[in-house]
mmCIF file of C-alpha atoms in Angstrom:
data_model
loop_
_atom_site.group_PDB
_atom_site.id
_atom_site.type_symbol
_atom_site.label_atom_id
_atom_site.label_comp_id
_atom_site.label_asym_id
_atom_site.label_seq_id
_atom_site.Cartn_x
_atom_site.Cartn_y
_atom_site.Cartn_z
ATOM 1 C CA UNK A 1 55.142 100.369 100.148
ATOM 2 C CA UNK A 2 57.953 100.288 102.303
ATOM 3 C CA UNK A 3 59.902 103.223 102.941
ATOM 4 C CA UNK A 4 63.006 101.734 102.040
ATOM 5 C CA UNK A 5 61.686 100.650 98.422
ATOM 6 C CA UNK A 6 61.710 104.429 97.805
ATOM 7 C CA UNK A 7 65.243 105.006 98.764
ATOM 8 C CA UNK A 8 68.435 104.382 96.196
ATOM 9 C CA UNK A 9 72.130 104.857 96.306
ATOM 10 C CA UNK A 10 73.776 106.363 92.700
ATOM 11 C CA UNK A 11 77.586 106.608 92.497
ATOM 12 C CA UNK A 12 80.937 105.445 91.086
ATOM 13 C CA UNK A 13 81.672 102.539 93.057
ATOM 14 C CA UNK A 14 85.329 102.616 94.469
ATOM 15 C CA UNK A 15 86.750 99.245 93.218
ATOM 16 C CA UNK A 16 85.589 99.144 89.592
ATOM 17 C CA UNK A 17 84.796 102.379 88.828
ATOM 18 C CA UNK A 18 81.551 102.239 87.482
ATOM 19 C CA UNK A 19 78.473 104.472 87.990
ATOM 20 C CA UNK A 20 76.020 101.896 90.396
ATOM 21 C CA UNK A 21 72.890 102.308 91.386
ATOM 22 C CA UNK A 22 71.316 100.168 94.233
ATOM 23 C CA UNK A 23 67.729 100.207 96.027
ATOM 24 C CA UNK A 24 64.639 101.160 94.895
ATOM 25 C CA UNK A 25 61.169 99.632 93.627
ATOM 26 C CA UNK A 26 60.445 98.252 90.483
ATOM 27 C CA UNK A 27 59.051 101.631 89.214
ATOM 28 C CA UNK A 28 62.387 102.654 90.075
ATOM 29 C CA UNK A 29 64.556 100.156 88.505
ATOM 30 C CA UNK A 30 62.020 101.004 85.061
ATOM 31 C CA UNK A 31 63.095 104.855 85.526
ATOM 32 C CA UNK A 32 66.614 103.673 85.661
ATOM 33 C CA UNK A 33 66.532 101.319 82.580
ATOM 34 C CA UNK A 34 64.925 104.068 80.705
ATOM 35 C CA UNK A 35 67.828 106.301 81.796
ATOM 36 C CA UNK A 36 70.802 103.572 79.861
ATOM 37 C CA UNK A 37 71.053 101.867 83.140
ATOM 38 C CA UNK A 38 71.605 97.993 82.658
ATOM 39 C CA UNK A 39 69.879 95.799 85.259
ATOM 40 C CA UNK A 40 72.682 92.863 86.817
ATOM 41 C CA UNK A 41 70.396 90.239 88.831
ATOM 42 C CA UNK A 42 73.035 87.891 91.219
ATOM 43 C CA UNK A 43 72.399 85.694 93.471
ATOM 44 C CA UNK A 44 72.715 87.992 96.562
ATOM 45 C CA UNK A 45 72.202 91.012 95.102
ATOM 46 C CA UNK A 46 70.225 93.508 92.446
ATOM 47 C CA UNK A 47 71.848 96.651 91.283
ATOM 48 C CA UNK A 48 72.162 98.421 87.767
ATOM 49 C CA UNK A 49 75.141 99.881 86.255
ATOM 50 C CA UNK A 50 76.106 101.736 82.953
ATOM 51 C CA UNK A 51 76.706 99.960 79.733
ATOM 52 C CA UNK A 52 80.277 99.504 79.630
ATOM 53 C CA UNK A 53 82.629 101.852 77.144
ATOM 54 C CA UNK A 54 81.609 104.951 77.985
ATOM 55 C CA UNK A 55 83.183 108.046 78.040
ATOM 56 C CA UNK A 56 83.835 109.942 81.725
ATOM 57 C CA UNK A 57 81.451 113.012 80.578
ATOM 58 C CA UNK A 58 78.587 110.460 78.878
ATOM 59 C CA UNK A 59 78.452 109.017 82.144
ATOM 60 C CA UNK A 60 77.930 111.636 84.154
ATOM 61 C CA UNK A 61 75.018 113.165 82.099
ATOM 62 C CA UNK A 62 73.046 109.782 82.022
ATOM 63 C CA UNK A 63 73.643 109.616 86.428
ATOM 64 C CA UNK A 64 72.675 113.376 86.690
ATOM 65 C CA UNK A 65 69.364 112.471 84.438
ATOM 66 C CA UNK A 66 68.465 109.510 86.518
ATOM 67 C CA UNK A 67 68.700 111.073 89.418
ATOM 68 C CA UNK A 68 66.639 114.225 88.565
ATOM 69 C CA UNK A 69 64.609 111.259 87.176
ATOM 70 C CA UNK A 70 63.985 109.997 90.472
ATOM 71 C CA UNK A 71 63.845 112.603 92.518
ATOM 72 C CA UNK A 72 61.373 114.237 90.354
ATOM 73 C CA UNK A 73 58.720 111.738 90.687
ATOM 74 C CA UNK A 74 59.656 111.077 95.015
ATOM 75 C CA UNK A 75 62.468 109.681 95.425
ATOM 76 C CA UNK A 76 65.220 109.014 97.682
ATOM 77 C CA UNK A 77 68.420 109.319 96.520
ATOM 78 C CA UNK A 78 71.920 109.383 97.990
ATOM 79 C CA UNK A 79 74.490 110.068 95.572
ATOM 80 C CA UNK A 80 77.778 111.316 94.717
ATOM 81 C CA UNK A 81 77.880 115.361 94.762
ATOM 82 C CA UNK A 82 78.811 115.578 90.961
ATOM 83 C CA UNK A 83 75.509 113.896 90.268
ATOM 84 C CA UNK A 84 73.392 115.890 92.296
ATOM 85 C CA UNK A 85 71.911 119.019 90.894
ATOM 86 C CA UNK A 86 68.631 121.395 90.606
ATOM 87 C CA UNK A 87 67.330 119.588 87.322
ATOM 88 C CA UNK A 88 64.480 117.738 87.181
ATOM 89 C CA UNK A 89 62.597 115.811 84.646
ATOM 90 C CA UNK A 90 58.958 115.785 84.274
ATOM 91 C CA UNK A 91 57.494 112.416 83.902
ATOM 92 C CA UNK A 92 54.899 111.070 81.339
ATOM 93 C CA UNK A 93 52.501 108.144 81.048
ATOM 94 C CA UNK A 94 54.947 105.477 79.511
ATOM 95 C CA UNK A 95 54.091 103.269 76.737
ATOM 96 C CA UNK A 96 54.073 100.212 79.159
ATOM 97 C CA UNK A 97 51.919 102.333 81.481
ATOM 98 C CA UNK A 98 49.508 102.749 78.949
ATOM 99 C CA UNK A 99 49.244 99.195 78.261
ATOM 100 C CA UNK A 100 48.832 98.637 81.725
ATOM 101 C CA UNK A 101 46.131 100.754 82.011
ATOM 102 C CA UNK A 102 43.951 97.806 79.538
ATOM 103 C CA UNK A 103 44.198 96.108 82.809
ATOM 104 C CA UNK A 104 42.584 98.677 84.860
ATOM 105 C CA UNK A 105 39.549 98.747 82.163
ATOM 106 C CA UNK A 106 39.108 94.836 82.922
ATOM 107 C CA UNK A 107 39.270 94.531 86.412
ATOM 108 C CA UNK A 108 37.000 97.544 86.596
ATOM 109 C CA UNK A 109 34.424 96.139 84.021
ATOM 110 C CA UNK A 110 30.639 95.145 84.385
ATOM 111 C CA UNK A 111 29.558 93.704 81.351
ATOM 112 C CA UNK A 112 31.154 91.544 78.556
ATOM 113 C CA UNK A 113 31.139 94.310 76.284
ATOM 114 C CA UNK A 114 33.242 96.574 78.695
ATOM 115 C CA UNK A 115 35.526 93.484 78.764
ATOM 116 C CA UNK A 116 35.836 92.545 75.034
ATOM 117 C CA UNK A 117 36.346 96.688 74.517
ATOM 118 C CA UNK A 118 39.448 96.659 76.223
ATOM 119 C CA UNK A 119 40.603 93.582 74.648
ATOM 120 C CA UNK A 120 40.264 95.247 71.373
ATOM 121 C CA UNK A 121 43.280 97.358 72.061
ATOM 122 C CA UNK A 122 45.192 94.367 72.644
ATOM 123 C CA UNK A 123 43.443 91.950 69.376
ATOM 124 C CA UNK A 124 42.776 94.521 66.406
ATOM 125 C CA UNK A 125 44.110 93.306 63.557
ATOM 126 C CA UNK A 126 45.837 96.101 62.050
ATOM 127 C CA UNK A 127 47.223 98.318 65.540
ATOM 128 C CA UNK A 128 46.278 96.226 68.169
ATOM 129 C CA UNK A 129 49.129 96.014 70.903
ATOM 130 C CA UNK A 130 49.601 92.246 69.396
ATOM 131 C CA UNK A 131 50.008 93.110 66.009
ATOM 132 C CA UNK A 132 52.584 95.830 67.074
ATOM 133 C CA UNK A 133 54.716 93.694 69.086
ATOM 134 C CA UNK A 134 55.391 91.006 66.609
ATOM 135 C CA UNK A 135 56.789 93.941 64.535
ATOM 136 C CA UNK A 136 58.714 94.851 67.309
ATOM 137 C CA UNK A 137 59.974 91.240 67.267
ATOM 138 C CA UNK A 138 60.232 90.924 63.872
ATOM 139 C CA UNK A 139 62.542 94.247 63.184
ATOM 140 C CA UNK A 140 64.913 92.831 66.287
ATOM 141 C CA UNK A 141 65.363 90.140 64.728
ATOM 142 C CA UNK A 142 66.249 91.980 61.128
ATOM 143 C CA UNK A 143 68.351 94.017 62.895
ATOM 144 C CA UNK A 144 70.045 91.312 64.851
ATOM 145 C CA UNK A 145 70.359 89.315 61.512
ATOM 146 C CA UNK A 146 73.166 92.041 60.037
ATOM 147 C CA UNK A 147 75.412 92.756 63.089
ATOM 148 C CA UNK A 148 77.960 90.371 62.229
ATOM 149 C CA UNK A 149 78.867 88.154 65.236
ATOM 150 C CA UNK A 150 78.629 84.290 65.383
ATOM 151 C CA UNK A 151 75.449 84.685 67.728
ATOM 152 C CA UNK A 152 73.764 87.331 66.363
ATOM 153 C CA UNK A 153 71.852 84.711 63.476
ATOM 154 C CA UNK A 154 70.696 82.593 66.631
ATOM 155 C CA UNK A 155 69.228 85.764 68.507
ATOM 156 C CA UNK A 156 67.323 85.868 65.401
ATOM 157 C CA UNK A 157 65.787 82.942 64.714
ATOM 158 C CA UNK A 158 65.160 82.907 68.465
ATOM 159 C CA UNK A 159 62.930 86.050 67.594
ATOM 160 C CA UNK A 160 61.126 85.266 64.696
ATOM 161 C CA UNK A 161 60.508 82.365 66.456
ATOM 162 C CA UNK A 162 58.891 83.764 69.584
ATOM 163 C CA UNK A 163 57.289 86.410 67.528
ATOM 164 C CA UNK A 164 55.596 83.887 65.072
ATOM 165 C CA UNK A 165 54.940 80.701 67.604
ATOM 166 C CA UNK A 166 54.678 81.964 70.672
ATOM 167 C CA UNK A 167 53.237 85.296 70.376
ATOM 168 C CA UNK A 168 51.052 83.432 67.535
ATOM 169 C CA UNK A 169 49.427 80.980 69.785
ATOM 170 C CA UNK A 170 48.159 84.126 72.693
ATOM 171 C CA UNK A 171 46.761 86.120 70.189
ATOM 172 C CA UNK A 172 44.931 83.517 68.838
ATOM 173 C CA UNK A 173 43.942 82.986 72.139
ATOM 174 C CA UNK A 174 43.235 86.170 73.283
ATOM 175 C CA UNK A 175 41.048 87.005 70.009
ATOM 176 C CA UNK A 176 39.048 83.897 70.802
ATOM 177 C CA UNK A 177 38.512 85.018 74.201
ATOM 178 C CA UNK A 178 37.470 88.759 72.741
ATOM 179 C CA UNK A 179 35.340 87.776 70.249
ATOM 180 C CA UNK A 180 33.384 85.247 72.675
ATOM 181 C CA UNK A 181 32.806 88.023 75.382
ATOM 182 C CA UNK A 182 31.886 90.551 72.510
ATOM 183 C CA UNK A 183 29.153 87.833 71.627
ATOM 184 C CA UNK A 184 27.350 87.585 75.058
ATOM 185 C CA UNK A 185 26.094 91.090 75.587
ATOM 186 C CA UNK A 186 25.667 90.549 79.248
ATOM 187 C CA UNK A 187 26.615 91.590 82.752
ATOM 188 C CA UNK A 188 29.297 90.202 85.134
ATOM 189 C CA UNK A 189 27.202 88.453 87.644
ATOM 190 C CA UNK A 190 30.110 89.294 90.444
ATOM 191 C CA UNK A 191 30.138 92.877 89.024
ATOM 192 C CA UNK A 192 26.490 94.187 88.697
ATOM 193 C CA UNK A 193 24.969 97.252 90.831
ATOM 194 C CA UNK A 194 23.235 95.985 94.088
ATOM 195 C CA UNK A 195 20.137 97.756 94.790
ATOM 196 C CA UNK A 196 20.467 96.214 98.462
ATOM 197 C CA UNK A 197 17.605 94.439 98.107
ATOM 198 C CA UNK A 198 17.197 91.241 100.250
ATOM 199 C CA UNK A 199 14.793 88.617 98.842
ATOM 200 C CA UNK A 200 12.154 87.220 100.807
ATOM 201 C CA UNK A 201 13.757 83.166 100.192
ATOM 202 C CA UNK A 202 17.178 84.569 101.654
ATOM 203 C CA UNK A 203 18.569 81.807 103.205
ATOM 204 C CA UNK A 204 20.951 83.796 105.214
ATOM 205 C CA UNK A 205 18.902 85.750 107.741
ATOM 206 C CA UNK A 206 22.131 88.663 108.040
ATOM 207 C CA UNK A 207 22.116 89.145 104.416
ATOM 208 C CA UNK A 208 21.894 92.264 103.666
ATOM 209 C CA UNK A 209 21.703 92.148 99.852
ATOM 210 C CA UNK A 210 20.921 89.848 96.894
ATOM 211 C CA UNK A 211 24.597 89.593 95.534
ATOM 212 C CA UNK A 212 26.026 86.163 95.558
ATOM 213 C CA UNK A 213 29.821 85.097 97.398
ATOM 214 C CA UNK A 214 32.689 86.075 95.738
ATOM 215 C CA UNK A 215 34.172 83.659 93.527
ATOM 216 C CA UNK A 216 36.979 81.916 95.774
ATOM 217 C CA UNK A 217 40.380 81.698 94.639
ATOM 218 C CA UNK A 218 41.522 78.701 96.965
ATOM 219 C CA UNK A 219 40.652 75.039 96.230
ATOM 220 C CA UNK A 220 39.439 72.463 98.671
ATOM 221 C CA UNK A 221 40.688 71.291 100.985
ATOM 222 C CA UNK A 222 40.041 68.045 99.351
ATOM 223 C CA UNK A 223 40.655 68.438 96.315
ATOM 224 C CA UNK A 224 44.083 70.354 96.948
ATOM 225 C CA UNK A 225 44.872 66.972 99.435
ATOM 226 C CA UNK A 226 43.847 64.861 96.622
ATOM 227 C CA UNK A 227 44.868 65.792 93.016
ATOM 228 C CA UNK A 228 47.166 69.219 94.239
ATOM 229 C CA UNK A 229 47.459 72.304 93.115
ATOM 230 C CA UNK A 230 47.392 72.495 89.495
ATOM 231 C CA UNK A 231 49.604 74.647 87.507
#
């Protein structure tokens, strides 16, 4: 990582006032989200600011948290004077980290079983990650639903939409998937031990075990110069 990912400016800008934050990683930019920070994406440039309305003393607790935020887990960070103090905040495994981690189990498994185990956390019908996020959807969109302006009914339709049709159609998928690898009780060919043992109709005299190529990730070349890439 480069060393300027882990570097971030925090003050109150001079021209409109508000409490910016510039620089940083994407772990960052999660630390500062989690902090009330809003993210603003523009062409030329990616910063975060506060929400908007805030009182002067509101502000200045949520900048003095994300900074002890930051520096307590490494980084960087060049701020205004008022913002910079001895507090720091531990930091925990988040939620999303935890999900995250599902992918870890995957990458790192051997056998089907390994495979459709970690899965489970994501399919299981009653508090599998799935399940939980189309309540999360689904109380959005209640609460959208009541707040009163013109294009709060759309935001949720848009939900219970996503949550029921599009959300639907990957859990389907990704039971399918689960239930299939839970059904072959067998070992990832590219994944299994290697005793080192070279057998005797080794085609490749420098072998110097039994395991076969890695699967390749590139096409052809002609079949990427005849049909493309697919997507």
């Amino acid at each position: 990582m480069a060393l300027a990912d882990r570097l971030l400016t925090l003050g109150r800008d001079l021209h409109s006032g508000e409490v910016l934050a510039r620089g940083g990683d994407p772990e960052a930019h999660s630390i500062l989200e989690r902090t009330g920070f809003i993210p603003v994406v523009r062409l030329h440039e990616h910063y975060h600011r506060l929400p908007t309305g805030l009182e002067a003393a509101e502000e200045a607790r949520l900048a003095v948290r994300a900074v002890a935020r930051l520096k307590a887990v490494g980084y960087h960070v060049s701020c205004d004077t008022a913002f910079d103090t001895e507090y720091r905040e531990p930091h925990y495994l988040t939620l999303g980290d935890q999900v995250a981690a599902i992918a870890d189990r995957i990458r790192h498994a051997s056998t089907t079983e390994e495979a459709a185990d970690a899965l489970t956390e994501l399919t299981a019908a009653h508090d599998g990650v799935l399940d939980a996020l189309h309540e999360v959807l689904a109380a959005t969109a209640d609460f959208c639903q009541g707040l009163g302006q013109s294009a709060d009914p759309h935001y949720a339709r848009r939900l219970r939409s996503l949550a029921t049709e599009r959300l639907g159609v990957i859990a389907s998928d990704l039971r399918g998937i689960r239930n299939d690898l839970a059904d072959r009780h067998g070992p990832h060919p590219q994944r299994t031990a290697c005793d080192g043992d070279v057998p005797d109709a080794e085609r490749e005299a420098s072998a110097v075990c039994a395991c076969p190529p890695p699967l390749s990730l590139v096409p052809s070349a002609p079949a990427a110069a005849v049909g493309g890439l697919r997507r």
